[in-house]
CSV table of C-alpha atoms in Angstrom, one decimal:
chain,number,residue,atom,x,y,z
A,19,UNK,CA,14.4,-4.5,0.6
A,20,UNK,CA,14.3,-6.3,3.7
A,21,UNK,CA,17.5,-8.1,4.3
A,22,UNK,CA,16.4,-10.5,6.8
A,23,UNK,CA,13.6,-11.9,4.6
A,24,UNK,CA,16.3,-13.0,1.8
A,25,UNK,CA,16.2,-16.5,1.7
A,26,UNK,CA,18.8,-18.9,3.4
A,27,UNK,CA,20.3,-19.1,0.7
A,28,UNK,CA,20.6,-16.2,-1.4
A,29,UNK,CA,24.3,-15.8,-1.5
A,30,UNK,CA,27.1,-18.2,-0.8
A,31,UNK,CA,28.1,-17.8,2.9
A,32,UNK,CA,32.1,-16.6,2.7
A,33,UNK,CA,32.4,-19.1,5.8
A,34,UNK,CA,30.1,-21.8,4.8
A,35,UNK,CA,27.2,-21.2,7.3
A,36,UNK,CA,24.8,-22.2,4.6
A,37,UNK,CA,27.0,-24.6,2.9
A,38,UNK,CA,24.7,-27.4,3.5
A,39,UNK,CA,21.5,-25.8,2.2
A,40,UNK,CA,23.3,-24.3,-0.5
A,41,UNK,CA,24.6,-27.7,-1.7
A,42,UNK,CA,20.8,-29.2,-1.5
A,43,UNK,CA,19.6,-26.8,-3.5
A,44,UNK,CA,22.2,-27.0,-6.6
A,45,UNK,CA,21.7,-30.6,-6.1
A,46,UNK,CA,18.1,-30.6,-6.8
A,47,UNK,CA,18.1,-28.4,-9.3
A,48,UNK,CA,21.1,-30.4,-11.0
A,49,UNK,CA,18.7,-33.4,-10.9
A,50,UNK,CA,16.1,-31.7,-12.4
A,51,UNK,CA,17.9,-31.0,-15.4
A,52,UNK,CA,20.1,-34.2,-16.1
A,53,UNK,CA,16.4,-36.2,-15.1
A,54,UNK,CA,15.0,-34.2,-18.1
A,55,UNK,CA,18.2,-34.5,-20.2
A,56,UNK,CA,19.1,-37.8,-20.0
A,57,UNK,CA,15.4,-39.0,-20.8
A,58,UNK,CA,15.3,-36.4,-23.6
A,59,UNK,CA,14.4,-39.1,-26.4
A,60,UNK,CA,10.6,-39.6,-24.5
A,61,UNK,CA,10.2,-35.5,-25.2
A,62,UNK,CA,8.9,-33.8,-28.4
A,63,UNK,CA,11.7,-31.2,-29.5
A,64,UNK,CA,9.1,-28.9,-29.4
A,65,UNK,CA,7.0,-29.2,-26.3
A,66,UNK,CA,3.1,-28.2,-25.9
A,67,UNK,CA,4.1,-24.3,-23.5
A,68,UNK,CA,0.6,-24.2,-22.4
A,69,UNK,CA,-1.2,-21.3,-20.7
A,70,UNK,CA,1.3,-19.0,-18.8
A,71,UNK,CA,0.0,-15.5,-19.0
A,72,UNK,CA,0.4,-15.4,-14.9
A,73,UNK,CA,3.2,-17.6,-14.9
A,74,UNK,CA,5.9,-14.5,-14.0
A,75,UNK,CA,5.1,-11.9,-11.8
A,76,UNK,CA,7.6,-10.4,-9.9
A,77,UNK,CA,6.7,-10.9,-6.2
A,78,UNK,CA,7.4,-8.8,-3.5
A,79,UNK,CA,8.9,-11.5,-1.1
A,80,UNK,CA,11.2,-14.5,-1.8
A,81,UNK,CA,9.0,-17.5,-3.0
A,82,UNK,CA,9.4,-21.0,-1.2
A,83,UNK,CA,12.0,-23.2,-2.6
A,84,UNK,CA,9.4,-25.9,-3.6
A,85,UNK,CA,7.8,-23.7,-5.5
A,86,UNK,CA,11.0,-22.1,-7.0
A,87,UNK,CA,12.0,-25.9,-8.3
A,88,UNK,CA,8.3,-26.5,-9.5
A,89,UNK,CA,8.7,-23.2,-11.7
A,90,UNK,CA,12.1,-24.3,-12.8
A,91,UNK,CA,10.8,-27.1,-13.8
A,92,UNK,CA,7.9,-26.1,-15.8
A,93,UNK,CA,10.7,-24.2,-17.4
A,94,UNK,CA,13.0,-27.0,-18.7
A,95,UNK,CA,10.0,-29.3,-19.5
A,96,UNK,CA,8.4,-26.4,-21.7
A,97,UNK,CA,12.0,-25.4,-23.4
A,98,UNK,CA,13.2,-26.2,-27.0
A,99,UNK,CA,14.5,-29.8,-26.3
A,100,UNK,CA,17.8,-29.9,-28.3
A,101,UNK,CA,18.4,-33.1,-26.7
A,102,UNK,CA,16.0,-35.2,-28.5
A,103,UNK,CA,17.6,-37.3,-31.9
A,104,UNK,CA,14.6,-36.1,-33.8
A,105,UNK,CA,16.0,-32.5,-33.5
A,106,UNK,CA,18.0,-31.1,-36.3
A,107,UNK,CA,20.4,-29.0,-34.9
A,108,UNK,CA,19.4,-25.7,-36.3
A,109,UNK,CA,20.1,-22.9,-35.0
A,110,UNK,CA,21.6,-24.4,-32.2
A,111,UNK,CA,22.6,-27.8,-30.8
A,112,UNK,CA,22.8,-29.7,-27.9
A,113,UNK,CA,26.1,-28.4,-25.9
A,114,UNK,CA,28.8,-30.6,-25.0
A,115,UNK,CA,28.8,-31.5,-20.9
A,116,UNK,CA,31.8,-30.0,-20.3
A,117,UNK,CA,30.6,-26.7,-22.1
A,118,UNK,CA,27.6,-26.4,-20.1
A,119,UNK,CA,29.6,-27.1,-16.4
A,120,UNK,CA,31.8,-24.4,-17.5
A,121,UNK,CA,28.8,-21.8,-17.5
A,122,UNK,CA,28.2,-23.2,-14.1
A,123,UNK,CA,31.7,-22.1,-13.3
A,124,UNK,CA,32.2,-19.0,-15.3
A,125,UNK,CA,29.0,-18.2,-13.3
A,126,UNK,CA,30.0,-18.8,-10.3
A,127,UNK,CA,33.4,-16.9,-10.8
A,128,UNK,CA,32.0,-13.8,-12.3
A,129,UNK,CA,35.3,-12.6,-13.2
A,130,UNK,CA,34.9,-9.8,-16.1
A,131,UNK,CA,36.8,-10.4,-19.0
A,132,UNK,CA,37.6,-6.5,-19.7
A,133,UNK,CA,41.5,-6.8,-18.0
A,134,UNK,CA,43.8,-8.8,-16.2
A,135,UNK,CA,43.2,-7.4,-12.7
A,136,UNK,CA,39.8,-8.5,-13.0
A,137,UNK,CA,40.2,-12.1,-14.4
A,138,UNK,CA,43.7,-13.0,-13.7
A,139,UNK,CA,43.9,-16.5,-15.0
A,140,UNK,CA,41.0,-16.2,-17.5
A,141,UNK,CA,42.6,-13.3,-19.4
A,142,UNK,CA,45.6,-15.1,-19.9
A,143,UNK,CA,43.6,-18.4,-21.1
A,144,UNK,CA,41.8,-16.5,-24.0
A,145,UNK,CA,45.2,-14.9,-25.0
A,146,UNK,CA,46.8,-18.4,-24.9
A,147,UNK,CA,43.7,-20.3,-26.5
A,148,UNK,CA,43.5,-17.5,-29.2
A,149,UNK,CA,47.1,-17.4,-30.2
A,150,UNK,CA,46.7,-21.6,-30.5
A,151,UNK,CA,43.2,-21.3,-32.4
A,152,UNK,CA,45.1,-18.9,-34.8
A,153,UNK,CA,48.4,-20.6,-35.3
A,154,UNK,CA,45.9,-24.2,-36.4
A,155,UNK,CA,44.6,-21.7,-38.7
A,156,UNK,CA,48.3,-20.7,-40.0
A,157,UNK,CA,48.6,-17.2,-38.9
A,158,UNK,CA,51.8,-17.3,-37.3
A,159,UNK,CA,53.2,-16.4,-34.1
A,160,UNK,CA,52.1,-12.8,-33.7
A,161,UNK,CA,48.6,-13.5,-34.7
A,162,UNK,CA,46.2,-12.9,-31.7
A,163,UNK,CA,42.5,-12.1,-30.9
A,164,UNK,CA,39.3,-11.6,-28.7
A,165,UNK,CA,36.5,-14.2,-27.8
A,166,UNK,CA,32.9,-12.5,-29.2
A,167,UNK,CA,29.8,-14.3,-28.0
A,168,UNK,CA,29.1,-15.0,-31.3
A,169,UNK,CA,29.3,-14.3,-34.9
A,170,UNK,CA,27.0,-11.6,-35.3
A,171,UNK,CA,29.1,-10.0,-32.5
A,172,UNK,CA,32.5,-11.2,-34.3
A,173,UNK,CA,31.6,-9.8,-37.9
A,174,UNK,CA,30.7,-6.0,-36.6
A,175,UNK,CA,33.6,-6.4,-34.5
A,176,UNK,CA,35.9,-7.1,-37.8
A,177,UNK,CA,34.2,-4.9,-40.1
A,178,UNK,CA,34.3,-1.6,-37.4
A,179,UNK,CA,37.8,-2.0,-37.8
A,180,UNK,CA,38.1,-2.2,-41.2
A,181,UNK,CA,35.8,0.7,-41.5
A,182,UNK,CA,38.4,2.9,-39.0
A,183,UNK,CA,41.5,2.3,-40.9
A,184,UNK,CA,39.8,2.9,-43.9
A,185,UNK,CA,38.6,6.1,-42.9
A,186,UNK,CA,39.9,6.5,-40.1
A,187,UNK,CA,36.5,7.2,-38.5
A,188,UNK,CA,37.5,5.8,-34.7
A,189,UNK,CA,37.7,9.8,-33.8
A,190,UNK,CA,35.8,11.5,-36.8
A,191,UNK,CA,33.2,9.3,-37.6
A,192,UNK,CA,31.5,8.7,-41.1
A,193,UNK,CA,29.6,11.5,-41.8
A,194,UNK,CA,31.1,13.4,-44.0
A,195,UNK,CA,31.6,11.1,-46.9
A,196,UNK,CA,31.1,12.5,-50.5
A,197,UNK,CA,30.3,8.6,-51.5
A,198,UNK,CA,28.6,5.5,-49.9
A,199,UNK,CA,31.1,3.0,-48.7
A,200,UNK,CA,30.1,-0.1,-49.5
A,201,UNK,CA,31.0,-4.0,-49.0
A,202,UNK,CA,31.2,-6.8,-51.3
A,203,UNK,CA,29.9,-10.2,-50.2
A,204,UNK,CA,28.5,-13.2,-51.0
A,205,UNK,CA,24.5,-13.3,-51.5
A,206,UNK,CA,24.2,-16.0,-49.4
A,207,UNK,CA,26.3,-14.7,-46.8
A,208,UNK,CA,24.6,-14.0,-43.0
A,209,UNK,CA,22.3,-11.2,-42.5
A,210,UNK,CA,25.0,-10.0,-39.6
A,211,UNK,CA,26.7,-8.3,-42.2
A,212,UNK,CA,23.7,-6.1,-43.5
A,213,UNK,CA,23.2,-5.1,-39.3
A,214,UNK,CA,26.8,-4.9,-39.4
A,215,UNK,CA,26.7,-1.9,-41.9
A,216,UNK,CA,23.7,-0.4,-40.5
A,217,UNK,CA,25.1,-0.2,-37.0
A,218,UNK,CA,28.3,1.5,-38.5
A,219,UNK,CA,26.1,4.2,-40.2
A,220,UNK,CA,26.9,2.7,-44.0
A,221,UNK,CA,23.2,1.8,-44.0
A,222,UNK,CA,22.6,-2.2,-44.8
A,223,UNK,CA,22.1,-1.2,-48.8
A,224,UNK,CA,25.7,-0.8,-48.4
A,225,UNK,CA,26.5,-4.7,-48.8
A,226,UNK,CA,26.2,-5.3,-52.4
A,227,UNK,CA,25.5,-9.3,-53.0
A,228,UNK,CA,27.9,-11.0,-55.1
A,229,UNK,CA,26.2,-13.5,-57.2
A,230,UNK,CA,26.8,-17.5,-56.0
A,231,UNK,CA,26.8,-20.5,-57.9
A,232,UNK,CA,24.9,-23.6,-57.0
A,233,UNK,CA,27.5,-24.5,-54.7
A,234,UNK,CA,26.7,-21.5,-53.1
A,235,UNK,CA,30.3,-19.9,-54.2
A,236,UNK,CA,30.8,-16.7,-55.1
A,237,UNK,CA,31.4,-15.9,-59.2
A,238,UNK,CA,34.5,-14.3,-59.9
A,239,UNK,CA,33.7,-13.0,-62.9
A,240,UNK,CA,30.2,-11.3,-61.0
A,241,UNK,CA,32.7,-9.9,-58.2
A,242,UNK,CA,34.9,-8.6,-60.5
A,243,UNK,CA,32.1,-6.8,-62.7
A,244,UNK,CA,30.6,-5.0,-59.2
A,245,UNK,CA,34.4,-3.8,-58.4
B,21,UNK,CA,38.3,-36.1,-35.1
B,22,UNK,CA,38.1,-40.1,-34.4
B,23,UNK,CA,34.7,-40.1,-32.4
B,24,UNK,CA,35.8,-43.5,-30.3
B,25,UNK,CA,38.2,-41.2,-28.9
B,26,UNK,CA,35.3,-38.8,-27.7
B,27,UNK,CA,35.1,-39.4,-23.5
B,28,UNK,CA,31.9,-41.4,-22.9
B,29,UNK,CA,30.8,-37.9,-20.9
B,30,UNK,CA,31.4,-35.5,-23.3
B,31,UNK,CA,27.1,-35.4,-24.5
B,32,UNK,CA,24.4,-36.0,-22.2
B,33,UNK,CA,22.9,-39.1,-23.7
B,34,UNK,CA,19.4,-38.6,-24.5
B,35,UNK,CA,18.3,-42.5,-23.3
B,36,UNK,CA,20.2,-42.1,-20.0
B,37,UNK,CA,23.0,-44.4,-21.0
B,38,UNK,CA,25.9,-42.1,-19.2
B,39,UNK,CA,23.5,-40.9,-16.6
B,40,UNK,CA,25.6,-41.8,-13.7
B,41,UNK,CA,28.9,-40.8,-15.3
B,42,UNK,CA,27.8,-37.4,-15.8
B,43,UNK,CA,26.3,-37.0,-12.4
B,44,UNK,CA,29.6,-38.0,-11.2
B,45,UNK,CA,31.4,-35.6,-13.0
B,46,UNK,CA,28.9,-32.7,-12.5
B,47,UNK,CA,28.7,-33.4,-9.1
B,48,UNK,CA,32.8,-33.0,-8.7
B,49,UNK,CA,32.6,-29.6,-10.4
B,50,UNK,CA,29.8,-28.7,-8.3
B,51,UNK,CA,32.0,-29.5,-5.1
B,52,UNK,CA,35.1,-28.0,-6.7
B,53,UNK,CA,33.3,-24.7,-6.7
B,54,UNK,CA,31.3,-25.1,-3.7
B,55,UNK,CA,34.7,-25.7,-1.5
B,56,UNK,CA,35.9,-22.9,-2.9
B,57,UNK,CA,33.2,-20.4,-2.3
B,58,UNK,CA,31.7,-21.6,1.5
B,59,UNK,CA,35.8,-20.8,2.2
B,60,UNK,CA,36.4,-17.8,0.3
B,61,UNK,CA,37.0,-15.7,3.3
B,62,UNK,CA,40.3,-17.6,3.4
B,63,UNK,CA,41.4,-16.5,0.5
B,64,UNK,CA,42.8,-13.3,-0.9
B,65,UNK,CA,40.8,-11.3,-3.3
B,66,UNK,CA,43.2,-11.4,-6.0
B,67,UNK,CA,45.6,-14.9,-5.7
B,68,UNK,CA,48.6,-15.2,-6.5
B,69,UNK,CA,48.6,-16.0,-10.3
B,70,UNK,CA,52.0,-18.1,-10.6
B,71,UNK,CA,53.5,-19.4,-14.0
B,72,UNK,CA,51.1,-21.0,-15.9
B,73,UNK,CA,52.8,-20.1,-20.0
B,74,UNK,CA,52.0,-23.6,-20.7
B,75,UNK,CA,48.6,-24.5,-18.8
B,76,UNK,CA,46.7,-24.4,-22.2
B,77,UNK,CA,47.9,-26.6,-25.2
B,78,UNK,CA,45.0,-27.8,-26.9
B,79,UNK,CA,45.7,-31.2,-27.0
B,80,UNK,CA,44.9,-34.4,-30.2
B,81,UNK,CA,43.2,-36.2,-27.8
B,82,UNK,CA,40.8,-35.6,-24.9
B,83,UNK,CA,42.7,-36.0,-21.2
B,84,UNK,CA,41.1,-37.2,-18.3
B,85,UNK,CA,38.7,-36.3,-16.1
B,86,UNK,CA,41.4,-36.2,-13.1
B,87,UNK,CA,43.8,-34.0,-14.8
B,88,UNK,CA,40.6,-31.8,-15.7
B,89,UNK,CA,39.4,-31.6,-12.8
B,90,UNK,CA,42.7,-30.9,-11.8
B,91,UNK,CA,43.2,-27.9,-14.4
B,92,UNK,CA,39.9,-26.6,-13.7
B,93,UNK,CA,40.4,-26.4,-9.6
B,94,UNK,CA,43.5,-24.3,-10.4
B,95,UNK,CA,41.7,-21.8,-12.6
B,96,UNK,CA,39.0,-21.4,-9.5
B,97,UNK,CA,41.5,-20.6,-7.1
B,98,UNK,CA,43.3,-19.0,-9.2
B,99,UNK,CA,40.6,-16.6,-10.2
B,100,UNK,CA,39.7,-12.9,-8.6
B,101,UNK,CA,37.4,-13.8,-5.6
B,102,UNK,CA,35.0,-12.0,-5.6
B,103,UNK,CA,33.2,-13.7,-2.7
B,104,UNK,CA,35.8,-12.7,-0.5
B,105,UNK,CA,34.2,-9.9,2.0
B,106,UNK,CA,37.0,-7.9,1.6
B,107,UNK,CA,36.3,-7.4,-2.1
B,108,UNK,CA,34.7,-4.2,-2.6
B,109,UNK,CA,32.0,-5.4,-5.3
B,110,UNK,CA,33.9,-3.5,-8.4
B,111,UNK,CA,33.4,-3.9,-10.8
B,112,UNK,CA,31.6,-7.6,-10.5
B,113,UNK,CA,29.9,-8.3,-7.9
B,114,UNK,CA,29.3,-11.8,-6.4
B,115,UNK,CA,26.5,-13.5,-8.1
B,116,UNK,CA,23.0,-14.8,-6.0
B,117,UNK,CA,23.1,-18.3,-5.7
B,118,UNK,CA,20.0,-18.4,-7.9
B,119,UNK,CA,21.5,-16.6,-10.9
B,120,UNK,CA,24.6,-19.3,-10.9
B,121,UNK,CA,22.7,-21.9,-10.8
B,122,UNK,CA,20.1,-20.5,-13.8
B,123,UNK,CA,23.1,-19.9,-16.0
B,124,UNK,CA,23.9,-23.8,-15.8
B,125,UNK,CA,20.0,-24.2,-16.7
B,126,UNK,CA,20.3,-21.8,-19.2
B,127,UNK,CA,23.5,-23.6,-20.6
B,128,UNK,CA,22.3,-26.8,-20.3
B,129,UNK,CA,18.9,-25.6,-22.3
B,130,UNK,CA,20.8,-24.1,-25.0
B,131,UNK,CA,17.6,-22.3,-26.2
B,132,UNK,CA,17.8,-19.1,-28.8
B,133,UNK,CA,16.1,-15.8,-28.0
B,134,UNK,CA,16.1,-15.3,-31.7
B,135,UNK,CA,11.9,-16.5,-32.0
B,136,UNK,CA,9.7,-17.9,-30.1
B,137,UNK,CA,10.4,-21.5,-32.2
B,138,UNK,CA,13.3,-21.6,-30.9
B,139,UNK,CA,12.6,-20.7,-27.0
B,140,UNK,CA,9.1,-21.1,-26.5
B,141,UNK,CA,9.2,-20.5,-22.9
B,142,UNK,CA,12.0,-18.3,-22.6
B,143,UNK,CA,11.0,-15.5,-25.2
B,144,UNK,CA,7.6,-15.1,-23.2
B,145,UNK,CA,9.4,-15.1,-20.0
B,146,UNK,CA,11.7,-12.1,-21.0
B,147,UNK,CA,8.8,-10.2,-22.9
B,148,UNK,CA,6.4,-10.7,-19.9
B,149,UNK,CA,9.3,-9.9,-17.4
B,150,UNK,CA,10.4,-6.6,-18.8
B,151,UNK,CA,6.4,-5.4,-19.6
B,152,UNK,CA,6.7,-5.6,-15.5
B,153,UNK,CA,9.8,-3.9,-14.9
B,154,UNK,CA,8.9,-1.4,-17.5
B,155,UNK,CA,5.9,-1.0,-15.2
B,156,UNK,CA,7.6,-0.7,-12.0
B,157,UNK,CA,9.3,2.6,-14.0
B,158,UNK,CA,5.6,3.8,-14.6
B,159,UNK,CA,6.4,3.2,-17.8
B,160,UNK,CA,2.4,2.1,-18.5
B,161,UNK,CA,1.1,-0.9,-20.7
B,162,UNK,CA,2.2,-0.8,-24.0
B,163,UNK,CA,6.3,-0.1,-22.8
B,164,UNK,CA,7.9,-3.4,-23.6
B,165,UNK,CA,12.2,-4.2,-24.3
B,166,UNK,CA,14.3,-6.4,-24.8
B,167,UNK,CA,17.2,-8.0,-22.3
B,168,UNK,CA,20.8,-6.9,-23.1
B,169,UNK,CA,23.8,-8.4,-22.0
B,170,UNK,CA,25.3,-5.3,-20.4
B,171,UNK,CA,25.0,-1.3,-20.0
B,172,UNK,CA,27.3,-1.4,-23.0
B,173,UNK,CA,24.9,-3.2,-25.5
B,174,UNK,CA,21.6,-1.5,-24.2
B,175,UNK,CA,23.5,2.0,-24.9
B,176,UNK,CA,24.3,0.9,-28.3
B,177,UNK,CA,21.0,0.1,-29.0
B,178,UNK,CA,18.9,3.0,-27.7
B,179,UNK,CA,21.6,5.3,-29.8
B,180,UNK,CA,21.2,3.0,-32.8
B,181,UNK,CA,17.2,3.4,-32.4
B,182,UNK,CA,17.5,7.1,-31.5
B,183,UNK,CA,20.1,7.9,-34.6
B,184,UNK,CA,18.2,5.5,-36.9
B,185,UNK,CA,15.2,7.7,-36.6
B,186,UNK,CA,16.1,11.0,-36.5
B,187,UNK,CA,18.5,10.7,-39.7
B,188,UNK,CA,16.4,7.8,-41.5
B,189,UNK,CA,19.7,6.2,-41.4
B,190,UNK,CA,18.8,2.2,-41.4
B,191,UNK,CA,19.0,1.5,-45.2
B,192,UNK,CA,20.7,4.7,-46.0
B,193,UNK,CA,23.1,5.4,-43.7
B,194,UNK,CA,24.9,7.9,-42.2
B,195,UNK,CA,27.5,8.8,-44.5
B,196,UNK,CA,26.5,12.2,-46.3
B,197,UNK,CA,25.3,14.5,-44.0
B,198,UNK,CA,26.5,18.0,-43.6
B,199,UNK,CA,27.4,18.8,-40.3
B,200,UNK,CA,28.4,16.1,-37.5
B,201,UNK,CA,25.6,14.5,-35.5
B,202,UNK,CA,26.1,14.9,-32.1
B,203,UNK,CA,24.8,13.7,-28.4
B,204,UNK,CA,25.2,15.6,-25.2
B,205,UNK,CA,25.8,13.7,-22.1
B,206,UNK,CA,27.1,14.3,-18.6
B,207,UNK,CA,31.1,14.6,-18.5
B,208,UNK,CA,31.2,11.9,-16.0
B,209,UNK,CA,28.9,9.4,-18.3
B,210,UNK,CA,30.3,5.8,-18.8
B,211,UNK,CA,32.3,5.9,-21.6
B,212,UNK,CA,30.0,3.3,-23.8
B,213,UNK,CA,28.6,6.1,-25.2
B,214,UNK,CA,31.5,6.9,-26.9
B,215,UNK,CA,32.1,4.0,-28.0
B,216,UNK,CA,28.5,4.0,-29.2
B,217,UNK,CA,29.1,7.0,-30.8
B,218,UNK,CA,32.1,5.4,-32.6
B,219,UNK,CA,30.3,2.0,-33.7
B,220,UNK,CA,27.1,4.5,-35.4
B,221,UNK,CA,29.7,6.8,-37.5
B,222,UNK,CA,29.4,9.4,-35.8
B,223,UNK,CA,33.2,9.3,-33.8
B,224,UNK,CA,34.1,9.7,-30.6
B,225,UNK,CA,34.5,13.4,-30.7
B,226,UNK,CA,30.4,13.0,-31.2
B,227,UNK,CA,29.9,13.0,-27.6
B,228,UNK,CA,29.7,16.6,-26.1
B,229,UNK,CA,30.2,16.3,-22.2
B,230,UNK,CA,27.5,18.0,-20.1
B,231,UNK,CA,29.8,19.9,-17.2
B,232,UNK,CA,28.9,18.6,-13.6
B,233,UNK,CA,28.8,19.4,-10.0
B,234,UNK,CA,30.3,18.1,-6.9
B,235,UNK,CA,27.3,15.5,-6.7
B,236,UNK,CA,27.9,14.1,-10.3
B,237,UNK,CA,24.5,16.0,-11.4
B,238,UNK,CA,24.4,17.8,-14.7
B,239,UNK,CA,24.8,21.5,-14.5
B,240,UNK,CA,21.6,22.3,-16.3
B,241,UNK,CA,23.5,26.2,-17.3
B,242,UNK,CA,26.0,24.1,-19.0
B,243,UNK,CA,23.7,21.8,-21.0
B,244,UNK,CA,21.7,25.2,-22.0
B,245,UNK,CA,24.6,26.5,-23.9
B,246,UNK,CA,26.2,23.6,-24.9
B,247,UNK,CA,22.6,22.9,-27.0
């Protein structure tokens, strides 16, 4: 790669040489997403994508920032529009503000989350938050906890403990078993848990369904028969 | 939660109607981090972190935007800084301008990767993007992937794959073989293959370390006998 054919304004100057063109260009494309947001109600939820077989190719120079913001563009204009009423929120809704400037700003901080050298302050927050989340839950002062990106991510994070202690496989592994272990949980419950088990080499026939009533509840008397 | 009490910027209105507020307010956040990274060669790499046992409460009620903006300019400069040049780029780097500013589109978009439904654009992007990189490998037309979001996952997965087929393992698991499933790998490897190695059942004590020489290559000898 040729340094000197990097854009302007590739990086953050440390000294703010490109301060100015830096600013311009968050700027517009800051404007081109609140323009599209804040109008969201005049686009379909689901927008026409079109024809873009040659819309990516990875080119061997930097592209003109015009044409940079024109892509962008075609980008938010052609995205799942979780903005618009008329969309119902599944999977995923429309983000609060501040959740989406905080992106901006985790972003932009890059700090790494795996110890306190690396992300002084924001290792401390999730411990703090955590310990509050928990205690509004009622799990009392020495409760504690991670942030996973998700619930998918959460569930094989809870269940590859539970797996350890029970057979204390951190070192050993699972191999060696002379029976299946299995899980119990509701039929109804989220797929995570059958990739959950197959990750941690139970297999996903391991989660046996408990049958739920129309409430979608587990029966008792059905858990207690598969125990 | 009393929604009157909601700040009138906490969604994006989809007619418009807190346009200018939010502009405002993203437009302060920009700047906040802006300022902090066109002068980062002025300050330290790691700041100092100070007291801060009660900076997170999470409080009835929202608080304002001054006392926010506030909180959020002391996590900044409180934060490792990375853009400093005297920060030697480990383990996090700092970010291009460009990929800053497409995590706030990304945020802001709040499309899934799960389907195509659900990120129209998006899901064609990254499919079309790695057929390219998988390309620039030599990798020829039919190689494909998917994005990860780190070394760590993308380990995980290629074991999971690799262990899935080789012991049928998906819907049956790994839990009755006969002799310990193994995988040889350089001594100085990152260690999320063991942790791989954990998560699939197979333990830590799974991962057979490959000796190496005084360039971090694999001595093939070694691997030889270790098979």
């Amino acid at each position: 790669m040729n340094l000197s054919e990097l854009p302007l304004t590739a990086f953050i100057d440390p000294q703010g040489k490109n301060h100015q063109e830096i600013e311009q260009l968050a700027s517009q494309v800051l404007d081109l997403i609140l323009s599209h947001l804040t109008t969201a109600i005049n686009h379909s939820p689901l927008p026409e994508i079109g024809d873009f077989t040659d819309f990516v190719s990875i080119p061997e120079n930097s592209i003109s920032e015009s044409i940079l913001l024109e892509k962008l563009n075609t980008i938010i204009t052609r995205s799942t529009n979780a903005a618009n009423p008329g969309y119902m929120g599944h999977m995923d809704s429309m983000p609060t503000t501040i959740s989406i400037l905080a992106e901006l700003v985790a972003a932009a901080l890059n700090n790494n989350m795996l110890s306190v050298e690396m992300s002084p302050i924001l290792s401390r927050l999730e411990f703090n938050l955590i310990k509050q989340f928990a205690q509004l839950f009622g799990w009392g002062e020495t409760s504690g906890g991670v942030m996973a990106s998700g619930g998918t991510l959460a569930n094989l994070q809870a269940l590859t403990v539970a797996r350890n202690r029970a057979f204390n496989s951190h070192t050993l592994g699972i191999w060696n078993q002379t029976q299946q272990p299995v899980l119990l949980a509701s039929e109804v419950a989220h797929t995570s848990l059958q990739k959950a088990a197959m990750l941690l080499g139970l297999g996903t026939s391991a989660v046996i369904p408990v049958k739920t009533n129309i409430n979608s509840q587990i029966e008792i008397e059905d858990l207690k028969r598969q125990i």
